[in-house]
Coordinates of C-alpha atoms in Angstrom, one line a residue:
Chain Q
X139 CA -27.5 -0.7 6.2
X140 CA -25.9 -2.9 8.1
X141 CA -23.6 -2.6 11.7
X142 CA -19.7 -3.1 11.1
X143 CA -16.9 -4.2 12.9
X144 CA -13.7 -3.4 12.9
X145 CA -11.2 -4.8 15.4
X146 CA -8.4 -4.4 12.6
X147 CA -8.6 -0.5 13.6
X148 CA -7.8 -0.9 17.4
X149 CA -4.3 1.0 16.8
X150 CA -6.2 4.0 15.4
X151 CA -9.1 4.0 18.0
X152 CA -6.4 4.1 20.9
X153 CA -4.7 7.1 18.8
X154 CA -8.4 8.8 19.1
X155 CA -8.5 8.2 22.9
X156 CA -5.3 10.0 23.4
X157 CA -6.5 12.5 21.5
X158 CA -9.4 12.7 23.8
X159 CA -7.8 12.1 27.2
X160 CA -5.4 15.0 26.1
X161 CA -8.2 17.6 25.0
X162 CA -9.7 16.6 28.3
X163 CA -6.6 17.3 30.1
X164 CA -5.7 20.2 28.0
X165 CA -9.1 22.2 28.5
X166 CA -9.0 21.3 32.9
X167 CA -5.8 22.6 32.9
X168 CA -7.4 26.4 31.1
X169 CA -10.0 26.3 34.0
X170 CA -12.7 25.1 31.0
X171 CA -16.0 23.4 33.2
X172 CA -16.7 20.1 31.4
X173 CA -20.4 19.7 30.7
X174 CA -22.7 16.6 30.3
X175 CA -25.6 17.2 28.0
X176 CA -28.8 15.9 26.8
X177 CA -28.8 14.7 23.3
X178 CA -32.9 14.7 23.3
X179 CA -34.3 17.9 23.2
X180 CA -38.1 19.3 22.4
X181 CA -36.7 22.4 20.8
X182 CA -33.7 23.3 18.6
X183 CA -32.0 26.3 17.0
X184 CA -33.5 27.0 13.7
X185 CA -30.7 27.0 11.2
X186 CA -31.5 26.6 7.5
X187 CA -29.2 23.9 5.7
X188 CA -29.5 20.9 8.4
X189 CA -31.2 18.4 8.7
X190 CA -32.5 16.8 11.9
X191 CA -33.7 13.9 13.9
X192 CA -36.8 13.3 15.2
X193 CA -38.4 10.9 17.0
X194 CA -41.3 10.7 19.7
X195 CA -41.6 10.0 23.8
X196 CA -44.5 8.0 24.8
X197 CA -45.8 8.8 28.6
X198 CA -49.7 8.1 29.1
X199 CA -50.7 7.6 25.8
X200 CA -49.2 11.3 25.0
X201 CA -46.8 11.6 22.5
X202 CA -44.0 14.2 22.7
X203 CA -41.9 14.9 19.6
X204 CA -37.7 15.1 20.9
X205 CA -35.3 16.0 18.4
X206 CA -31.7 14.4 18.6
X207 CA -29.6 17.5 18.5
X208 CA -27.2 18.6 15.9
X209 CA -24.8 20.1 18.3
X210 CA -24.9 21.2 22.0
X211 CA -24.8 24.9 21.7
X212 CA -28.5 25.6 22.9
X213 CA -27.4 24.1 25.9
X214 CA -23.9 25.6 26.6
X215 CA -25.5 29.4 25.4
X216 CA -28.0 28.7 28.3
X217 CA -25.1 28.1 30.5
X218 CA -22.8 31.1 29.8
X219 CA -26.3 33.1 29.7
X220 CA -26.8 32.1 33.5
X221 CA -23.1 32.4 34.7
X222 CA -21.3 28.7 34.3
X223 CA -17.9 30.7 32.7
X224 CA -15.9 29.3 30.5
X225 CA -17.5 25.5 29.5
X226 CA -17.0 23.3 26.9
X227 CA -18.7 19.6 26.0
X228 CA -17.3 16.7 24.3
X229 CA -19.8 14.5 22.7
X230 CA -22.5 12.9 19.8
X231 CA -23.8 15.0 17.7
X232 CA -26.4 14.5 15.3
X233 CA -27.3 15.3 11.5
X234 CA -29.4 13.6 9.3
X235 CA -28.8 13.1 6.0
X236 CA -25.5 12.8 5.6
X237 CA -24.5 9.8 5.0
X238 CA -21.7 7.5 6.5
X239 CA -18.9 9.0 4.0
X240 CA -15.2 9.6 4.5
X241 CA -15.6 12.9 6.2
X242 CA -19.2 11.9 7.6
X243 CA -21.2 10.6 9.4
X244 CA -24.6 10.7 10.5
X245 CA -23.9 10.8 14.5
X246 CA -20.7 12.0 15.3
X247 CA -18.7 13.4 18.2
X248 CA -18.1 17.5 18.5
X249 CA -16.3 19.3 20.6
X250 CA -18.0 22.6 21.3
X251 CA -16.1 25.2 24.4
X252 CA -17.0 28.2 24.8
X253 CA -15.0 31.2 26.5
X254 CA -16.0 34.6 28.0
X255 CA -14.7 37.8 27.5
X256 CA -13.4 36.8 24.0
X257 CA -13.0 36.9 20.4
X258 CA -13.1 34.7 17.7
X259 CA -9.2 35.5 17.4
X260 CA -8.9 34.9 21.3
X261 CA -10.6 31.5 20.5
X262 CA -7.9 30.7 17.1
X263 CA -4.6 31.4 19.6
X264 CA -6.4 28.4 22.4
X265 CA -7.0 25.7 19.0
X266 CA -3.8 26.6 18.2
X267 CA -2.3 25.9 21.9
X268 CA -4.7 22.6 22.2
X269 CA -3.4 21.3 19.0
X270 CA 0.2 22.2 19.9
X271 CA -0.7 20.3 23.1
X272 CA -1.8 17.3 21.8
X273 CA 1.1 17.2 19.1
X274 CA 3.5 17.4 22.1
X275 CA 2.0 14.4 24.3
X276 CA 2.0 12.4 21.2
X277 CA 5.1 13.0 19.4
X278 CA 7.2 15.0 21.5
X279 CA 7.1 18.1 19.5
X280 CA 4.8 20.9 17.8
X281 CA 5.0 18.6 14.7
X282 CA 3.5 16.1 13.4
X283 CA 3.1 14.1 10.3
X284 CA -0.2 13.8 8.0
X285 CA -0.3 11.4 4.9
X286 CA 3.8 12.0 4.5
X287 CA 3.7 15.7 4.8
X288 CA 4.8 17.5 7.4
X289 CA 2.4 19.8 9.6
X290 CA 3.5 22.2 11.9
X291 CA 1.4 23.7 14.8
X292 CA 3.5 27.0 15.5
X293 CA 1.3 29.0 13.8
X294 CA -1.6 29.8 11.4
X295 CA -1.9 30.0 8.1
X296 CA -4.3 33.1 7.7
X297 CA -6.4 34.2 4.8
X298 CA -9.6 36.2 5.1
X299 CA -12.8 35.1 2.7
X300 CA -11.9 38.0 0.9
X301 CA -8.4 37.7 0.0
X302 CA -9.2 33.7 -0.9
X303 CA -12.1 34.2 -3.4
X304 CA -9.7 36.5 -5.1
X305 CA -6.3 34.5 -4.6
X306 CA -8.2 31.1 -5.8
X307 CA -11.0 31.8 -7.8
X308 CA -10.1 35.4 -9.3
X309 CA -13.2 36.8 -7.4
X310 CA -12.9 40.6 -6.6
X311 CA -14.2 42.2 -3.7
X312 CA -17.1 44.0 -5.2
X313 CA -18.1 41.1 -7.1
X314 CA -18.0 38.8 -3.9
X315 CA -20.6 41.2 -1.8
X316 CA -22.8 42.3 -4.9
X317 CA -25.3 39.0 -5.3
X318 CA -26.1 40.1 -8.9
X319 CA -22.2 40.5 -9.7
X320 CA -21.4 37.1 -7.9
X321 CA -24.3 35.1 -9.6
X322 CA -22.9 36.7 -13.0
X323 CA -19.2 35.4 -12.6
X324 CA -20.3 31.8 -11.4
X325 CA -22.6 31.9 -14.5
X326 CA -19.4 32.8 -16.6
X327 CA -17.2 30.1 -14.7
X328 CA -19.8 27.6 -16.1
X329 CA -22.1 26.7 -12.7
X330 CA -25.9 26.1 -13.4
X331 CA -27.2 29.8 -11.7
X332 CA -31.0 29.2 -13.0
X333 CA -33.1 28.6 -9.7
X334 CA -30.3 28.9 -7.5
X335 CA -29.1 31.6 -4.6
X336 CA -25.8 33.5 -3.6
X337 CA -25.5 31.6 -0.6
X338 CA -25.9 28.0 -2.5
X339 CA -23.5 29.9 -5.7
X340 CA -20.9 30.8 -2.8
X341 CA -20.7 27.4 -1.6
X342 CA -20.0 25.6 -4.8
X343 CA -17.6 28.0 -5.3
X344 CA -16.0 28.0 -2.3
X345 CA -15.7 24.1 -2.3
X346 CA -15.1 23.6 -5.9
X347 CA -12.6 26.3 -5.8
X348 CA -11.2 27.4 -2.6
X349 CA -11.3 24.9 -0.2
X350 CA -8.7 22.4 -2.0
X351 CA -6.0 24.7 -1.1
X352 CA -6.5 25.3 2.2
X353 CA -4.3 23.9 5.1
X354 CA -1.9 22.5 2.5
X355 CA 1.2 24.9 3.2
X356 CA 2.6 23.2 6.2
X357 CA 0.2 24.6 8.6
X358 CA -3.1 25.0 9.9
X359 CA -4.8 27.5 7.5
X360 CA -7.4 29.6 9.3
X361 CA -10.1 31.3 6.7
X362 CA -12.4 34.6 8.7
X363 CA -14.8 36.7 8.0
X364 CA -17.6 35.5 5.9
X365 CA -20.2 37.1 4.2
X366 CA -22.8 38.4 7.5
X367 CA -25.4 35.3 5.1
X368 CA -22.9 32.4 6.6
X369 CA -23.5 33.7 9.9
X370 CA -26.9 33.4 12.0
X371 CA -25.5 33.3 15.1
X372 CA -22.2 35.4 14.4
X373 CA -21.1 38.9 15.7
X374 CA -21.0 41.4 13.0
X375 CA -17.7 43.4 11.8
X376 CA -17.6 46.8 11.8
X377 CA -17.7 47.0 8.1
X378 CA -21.3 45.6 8.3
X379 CA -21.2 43.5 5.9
X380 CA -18.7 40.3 7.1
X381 CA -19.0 38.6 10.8
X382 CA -16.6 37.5 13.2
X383 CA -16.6 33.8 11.6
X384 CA -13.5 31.4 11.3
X385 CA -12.9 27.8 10.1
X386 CA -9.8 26.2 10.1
X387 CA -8.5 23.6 8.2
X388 CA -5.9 21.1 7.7
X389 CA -4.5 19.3 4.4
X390 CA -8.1 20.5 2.8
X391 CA -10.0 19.3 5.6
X392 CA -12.3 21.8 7.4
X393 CA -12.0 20.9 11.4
X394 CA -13.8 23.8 13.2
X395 CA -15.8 26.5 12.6
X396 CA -16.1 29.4 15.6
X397 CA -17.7 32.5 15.6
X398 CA -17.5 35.7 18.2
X399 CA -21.1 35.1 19.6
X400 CA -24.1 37.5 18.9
X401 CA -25.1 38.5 22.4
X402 CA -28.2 41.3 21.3
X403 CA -31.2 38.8 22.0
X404 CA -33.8 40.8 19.4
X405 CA -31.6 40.9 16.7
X406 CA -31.2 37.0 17.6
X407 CA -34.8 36.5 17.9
X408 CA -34.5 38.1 14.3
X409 CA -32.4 35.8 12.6
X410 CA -34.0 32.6 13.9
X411 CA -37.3 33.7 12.6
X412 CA -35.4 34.4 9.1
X413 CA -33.7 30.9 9.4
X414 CA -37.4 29.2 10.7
X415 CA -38.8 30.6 7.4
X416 CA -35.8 29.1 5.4
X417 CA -35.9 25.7 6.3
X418 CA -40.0 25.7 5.5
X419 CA -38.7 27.1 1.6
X420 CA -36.4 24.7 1.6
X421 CA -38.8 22.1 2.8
X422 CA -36.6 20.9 6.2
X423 CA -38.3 19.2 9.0
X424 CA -40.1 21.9 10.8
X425 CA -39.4 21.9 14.6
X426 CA -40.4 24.2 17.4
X427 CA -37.6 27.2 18.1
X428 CA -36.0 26.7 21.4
X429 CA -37.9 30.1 23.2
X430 CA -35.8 29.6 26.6
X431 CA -32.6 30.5 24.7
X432 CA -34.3 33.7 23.6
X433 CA -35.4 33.7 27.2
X434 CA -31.7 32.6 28.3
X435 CA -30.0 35.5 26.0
X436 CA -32.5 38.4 26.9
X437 CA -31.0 37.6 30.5
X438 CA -27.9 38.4 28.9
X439 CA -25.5 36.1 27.1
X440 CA -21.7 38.2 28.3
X441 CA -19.6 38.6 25.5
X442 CA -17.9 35.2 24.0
X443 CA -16.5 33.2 21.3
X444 CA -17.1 29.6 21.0
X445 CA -15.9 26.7 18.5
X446 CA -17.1 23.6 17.7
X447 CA -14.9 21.2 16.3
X448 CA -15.4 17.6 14.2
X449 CA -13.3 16.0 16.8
X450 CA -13.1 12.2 14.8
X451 CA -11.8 14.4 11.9
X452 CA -9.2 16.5 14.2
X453 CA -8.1 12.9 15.2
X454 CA -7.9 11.6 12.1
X455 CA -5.0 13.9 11.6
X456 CA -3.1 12.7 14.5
X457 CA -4.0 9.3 13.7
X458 CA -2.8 9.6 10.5
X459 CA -5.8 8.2 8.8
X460 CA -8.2 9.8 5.6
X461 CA -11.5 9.0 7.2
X462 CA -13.8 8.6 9.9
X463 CA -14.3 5.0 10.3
X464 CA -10.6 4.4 10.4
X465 CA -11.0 5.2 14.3
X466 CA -14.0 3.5 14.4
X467 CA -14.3 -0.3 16.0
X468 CA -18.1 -0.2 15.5
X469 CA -19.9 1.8 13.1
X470 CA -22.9 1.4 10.8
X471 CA -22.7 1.2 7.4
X472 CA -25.2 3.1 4.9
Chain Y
X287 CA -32.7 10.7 -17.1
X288 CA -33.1 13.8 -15.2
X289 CA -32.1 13.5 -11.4
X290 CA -30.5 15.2 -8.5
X291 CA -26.8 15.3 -8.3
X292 CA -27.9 14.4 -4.8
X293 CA -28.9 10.8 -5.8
X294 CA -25.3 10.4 -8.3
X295 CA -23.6 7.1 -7.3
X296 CA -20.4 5.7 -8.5
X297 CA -20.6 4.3 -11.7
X298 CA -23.4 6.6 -13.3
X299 CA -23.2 8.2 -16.5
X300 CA -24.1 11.2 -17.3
X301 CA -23.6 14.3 -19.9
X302 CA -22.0 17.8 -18.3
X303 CA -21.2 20.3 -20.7
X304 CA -21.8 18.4 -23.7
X305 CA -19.7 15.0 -23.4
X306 CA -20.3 11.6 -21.1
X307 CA -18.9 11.3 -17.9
X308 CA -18.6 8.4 -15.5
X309 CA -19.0 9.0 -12.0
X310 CA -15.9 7.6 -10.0
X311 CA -16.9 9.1 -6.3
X312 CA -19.4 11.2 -5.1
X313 CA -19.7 12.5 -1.7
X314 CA -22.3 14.2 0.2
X315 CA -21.3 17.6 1.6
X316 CA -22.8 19.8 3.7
X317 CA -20.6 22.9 4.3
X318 CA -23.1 25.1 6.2
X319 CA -22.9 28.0 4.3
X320 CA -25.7 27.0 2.0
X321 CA -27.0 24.6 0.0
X322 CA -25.3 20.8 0.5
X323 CA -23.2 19.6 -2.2
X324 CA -22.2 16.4 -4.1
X325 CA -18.3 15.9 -4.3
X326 CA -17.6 14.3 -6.7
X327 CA -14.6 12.8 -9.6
X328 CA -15.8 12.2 -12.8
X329 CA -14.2 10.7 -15.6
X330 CA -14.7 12.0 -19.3
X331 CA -15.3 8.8 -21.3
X332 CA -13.5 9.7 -24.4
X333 CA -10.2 11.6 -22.8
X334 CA -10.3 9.2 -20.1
X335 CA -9.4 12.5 -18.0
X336 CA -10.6 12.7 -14.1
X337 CA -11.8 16.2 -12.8
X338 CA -13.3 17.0 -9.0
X339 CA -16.4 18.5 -9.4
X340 CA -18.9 19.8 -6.4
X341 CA -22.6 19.4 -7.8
X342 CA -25.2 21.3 -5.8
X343 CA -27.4 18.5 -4.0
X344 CA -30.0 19.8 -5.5
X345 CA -28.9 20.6 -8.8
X346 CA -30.8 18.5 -12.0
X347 CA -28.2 16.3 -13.7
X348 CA -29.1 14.3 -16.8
X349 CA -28.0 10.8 -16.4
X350 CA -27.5 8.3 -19.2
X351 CA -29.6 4.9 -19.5
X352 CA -26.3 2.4 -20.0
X353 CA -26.3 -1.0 -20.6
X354 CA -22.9 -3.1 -19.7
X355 CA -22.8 -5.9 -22.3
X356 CA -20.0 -9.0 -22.6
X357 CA -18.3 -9.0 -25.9
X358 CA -16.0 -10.8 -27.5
X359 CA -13.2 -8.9 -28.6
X360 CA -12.1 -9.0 -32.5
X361 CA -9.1 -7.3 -33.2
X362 CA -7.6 -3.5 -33.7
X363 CA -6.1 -1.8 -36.0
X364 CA -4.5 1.9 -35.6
X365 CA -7.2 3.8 -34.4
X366 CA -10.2 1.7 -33.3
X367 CA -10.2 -1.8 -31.2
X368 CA -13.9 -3.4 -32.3
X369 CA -15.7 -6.0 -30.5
X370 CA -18.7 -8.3 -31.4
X371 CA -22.5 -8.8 -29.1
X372 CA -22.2 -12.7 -29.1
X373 CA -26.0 -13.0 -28.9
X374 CA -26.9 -10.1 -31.6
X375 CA -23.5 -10.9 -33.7
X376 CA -23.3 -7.0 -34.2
X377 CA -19.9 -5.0 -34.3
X378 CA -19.6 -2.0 -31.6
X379 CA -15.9 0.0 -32.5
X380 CA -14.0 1.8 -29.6
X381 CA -11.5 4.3 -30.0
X382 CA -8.1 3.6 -29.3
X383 CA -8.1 6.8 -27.5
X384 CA -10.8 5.8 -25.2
X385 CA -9.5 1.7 -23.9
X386 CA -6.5 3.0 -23.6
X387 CA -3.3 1.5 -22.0
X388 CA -5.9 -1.9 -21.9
X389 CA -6.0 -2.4 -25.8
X390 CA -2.2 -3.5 -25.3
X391 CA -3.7 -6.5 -23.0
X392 CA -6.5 -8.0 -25.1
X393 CA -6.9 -11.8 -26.0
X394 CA -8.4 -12.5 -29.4
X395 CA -11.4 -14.4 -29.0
X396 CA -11.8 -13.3 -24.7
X397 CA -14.7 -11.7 -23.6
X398 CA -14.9 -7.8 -21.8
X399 CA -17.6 -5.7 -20.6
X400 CA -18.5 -2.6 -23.1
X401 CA -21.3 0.1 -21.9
X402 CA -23.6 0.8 -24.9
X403 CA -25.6 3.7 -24.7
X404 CA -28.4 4.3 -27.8
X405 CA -26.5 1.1 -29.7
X406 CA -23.2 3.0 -29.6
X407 CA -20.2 1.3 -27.4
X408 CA -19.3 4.3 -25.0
X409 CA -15.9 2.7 -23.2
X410 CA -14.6 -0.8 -21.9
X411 CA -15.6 -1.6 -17.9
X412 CA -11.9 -1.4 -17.0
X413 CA -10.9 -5.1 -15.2
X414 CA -8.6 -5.2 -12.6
X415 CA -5.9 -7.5 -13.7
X416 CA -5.6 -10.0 -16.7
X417 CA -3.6 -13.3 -16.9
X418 CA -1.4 -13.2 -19.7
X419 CA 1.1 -16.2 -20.7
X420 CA 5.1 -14.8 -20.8
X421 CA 6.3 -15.4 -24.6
X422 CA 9.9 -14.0 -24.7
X423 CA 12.2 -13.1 -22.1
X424 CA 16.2 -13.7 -20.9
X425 CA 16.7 -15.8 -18.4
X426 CA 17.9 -14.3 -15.4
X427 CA 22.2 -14.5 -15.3
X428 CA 22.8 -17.0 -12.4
X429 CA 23.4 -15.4 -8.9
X430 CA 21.9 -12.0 -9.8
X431 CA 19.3 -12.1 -7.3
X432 CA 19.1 -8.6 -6.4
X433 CA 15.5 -8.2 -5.0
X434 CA 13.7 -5.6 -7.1
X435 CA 15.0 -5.7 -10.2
X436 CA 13.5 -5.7 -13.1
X437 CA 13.5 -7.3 -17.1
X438 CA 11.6 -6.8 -19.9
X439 CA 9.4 -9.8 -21.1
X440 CA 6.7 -9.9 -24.3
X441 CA 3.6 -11.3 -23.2
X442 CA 0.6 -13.4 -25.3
X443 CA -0.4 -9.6 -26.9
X444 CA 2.6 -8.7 -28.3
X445 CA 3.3 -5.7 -25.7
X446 CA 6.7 -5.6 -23.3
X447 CA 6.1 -5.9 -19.7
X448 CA 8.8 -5.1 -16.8
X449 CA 8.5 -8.3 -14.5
X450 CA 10.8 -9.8 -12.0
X451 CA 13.9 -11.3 -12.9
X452 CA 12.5 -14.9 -11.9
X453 CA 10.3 -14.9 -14.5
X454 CA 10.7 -17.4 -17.1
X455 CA 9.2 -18.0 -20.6
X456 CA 5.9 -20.0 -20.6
X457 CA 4.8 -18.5 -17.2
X458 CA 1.8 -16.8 -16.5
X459 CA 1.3 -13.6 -15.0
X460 CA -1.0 -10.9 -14.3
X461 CA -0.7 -7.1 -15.4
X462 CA -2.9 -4.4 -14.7
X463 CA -4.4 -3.1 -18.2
X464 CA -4.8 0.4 -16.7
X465 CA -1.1 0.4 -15.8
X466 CA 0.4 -2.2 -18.0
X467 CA 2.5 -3.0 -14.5
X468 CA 3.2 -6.2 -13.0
X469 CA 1.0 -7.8 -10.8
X470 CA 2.0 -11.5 -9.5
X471 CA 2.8 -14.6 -11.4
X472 CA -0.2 -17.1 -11.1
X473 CA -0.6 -21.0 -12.2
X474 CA -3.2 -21.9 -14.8

């Protein structure tokens, strides 16, 4: 490991700062409150597949375990719980384990808004007005170009979960929401199945097979509705078996991920006892569940959508670059 | 070896549905929608071809103990290229198929890295560039100095490279074996 230093990027890291002075300006301007938020925190939201920091305050000899968090949405759901409105924060995240790659990196900044009274769709229309936003006080237009192709921010591209597993991987419907069925194809299409679960089948699959093609056709691709297993935190669709889940992407590269927000606090309380028990299987770093969000949500979360966004990687597109620590004068090599 | 595709790092080998494979990239990956994953290019050793595959993290992949020895190469004939452990004096073969574009560039009596794996030569570790001397080529016609044009010229190995019309014979220049292009003309 070792700390490196890039001066030879200073043309990209001033790119990133307009990207950021512009998302600043961008959310004011939509009456967003901008939010300053601890990174240390005793408690966290259980959710199954990360992986967390932890380290320890010392005060009298009594040690208190703090866990750096992985994104700032216990905070802000405590927020729209008790009134604040419409909010959004723009700052480091945390996830351990994954290491300093193109895509990656181990701390990280995310841009998480929330906003009341709305749908995940009512959330896809403002990306698609910040991004057209930012194209405009950069390049003068609703275009822009990304590693010589052309991307256009006048629309989406959209494609539901459904229609891509069959469109990309010849997946039907009934095979994509039977377990059984699904675990049966991906054994035919050659993945090891033996020990394994949907959820980890569907996300081979999904990266192996469907993600390569997404935001390639001159715009923003926006893929919704996932499987109700990809979405702890996710209001359910009336069909009962997909939730109000959407990521976007651009030239393959998965930028955002926003869900309509579960507001019933028991079935909450639910799934982060079924999440709590899934990280213990799977052997995560145990931490303790943050109660006063339960607390927070029984007071009533109003109905919202929120997003949160790998903001180096949505920059990366308008700085033209393939990874991360392009826009980076100081980062630390793994 | 059994290990987690997790743990896979660039130049590993290892056997996925039934033939070798070097490992090119890999790349952590956690999608949050299940388990993380291991992107990753590998390339089959005796098609030479790449293909993207996403491991699970977790998934048990057998990996290949691989030694990466310098021989001397000996010569080729139409379908093998064979090479010679100067400390053991044995003979590993290579299939034409499998070196490649690089069996064009190859100096009698130079050394290269083979992998062996169970005393069997797997591939050649692909170099960068080599230096090879310019043997026949015609001499540029005076005042055609149009930048970016290109001539044919026979280097050391026999094989026709496209080089810059400056080039002259007795210079010497690098190609990429992978390629068989042009690279830069160097002194001694």
């Amino acid at each position: 490991m070792n700390i490196y230093t890039a001066i030879q990027n200073l043309a990209n890291y001033k790119k990133y700062l307009q990207v950021e002075e512009f998302t600043h300006t961008y959310l004011k301007k939509k009456g967003y409150l901008k939010t300053d938020l601890p990174v240390l925190s005793p408690a966290l939201i259980p959710e199954s597949y990360l992986e967390v920091f932890e380290t320890e305050l010392r005060h009298n000899k009594i040690y208190h375990k703090l866990y750096l968090t992985p994104s700032p949405e216990l905070f802000l759901k405590r927020l729209l719980a008790y009134g604040a409105g419409n909010c959004y924060c723009l700052g480091k995240a945390f996830r351990n384990a994954d290491p300093s790659g193109g895509l990656h990196m181990p701390e990280f900044t995310m841009l998480e808004f929330y906003k009341t009274k709305a749908n995940y769709m009512d959330i896809a229309s403002e990306v698609l007005s910040l991004l057209r936003f930012i194209a405009d006080n950069m390049t003068g237009g609703e275009q822009i170009s990304y590693q010589g192709k052309r991307v256009t921010f006048s629309r989406w591209e959209k494609i539901s979960v459904i229609q891509a597993f069959f469109k990309y991987a010849g997946i039907t419907e009934k095979e994509l929401f039977n377990h059984r069925l699904f675990l049966k194809i991906a054994s035919k299409k050659g993945y090891k199945t033996h020990g394994f679960t949907y959820q980890d089948l569907f996300s081979q699959i999904y990266v192996q097979e469907i993600e390569p093609h997404l935001g390639k056709g001159g715009y923003p691709t926006l893929i919704y509705d996932y499987p109700k297993e990809f979405a702890a935190l996710a209001k359910l669709n009336t069909d009962g078996r997909t939730a109000q889940r959407f990521e976007f992407y651009i030239e393959g590269v998965e930028l955002g991920d926003c869900y309509t927000e579960l507001t019933d606090a028991n079935e909450q309380k639910k799934r982060f006892i079924h999440e709590q028990k899934l990280r213990k299987q799977l052997k995560k770093k145990t931490h303790p569940v943050d109660k006063g969000l339960v607390q927070a949500l029984e007071y009533g979360l109003t109905d919202c959508a929120g997003i949160a966004i790998g903001f180096e990687r949505m920059a990366m597109i308008f700085a033209d670059v393939t990874s991360i620590a392009e826009l980076k004068l100081i980062h630390i090599n793994i | 070896m059994k290990i987690n595709a997790g743990s896979l790092k660039k130049g590993d080998f290892i056997r996925y549905s039934g033939d070798i494979w070097q490992v090119q990239k890999a790349e952590f990956y956690s999608p949050g929608k299940g388990s993380a994953l291991m992107k990753s290019r590998i390339k089959n050793i005796m098609s030479a071809k790449n293909i993207d595959y996403a491991f699970k993290s977790n998934e048990s992949v057998e990996t290949l103990d691989v030694e990466c020895i310098d021989m001397q190469y000996l010569y080729k004939d139409t379908e093998s290229v064979y090479f010679m452990d100067q400390r053991t004096y044995n003979q590993y073969t290579l299939p034409l198929s499998v070196v490649g574009k690089a069996a064009n560039f190859l100096k009698e009596e130079k050394s290269y890295f083979i992998y062996i794996h169970d005393d069997k030569a797997l591939t050649m570790r692909p170099a960068l560039s080599v230096k090879l001397k310019v043997i026949e080529t015609e001499d540029a016609a005076k005042g055609d100095t149009v930048s970016g044009v290109k001539k044919p010229a026979i280097v050391e190995t026999g094989v026709t490279v496209m080089v810059p019309i400056f080039i002259k014979v007795g210079d010497l220049i690098t190609v990429n074996p992978e390629t068989g292009e042009y690279g830069e003309r160097v002194k001694e």
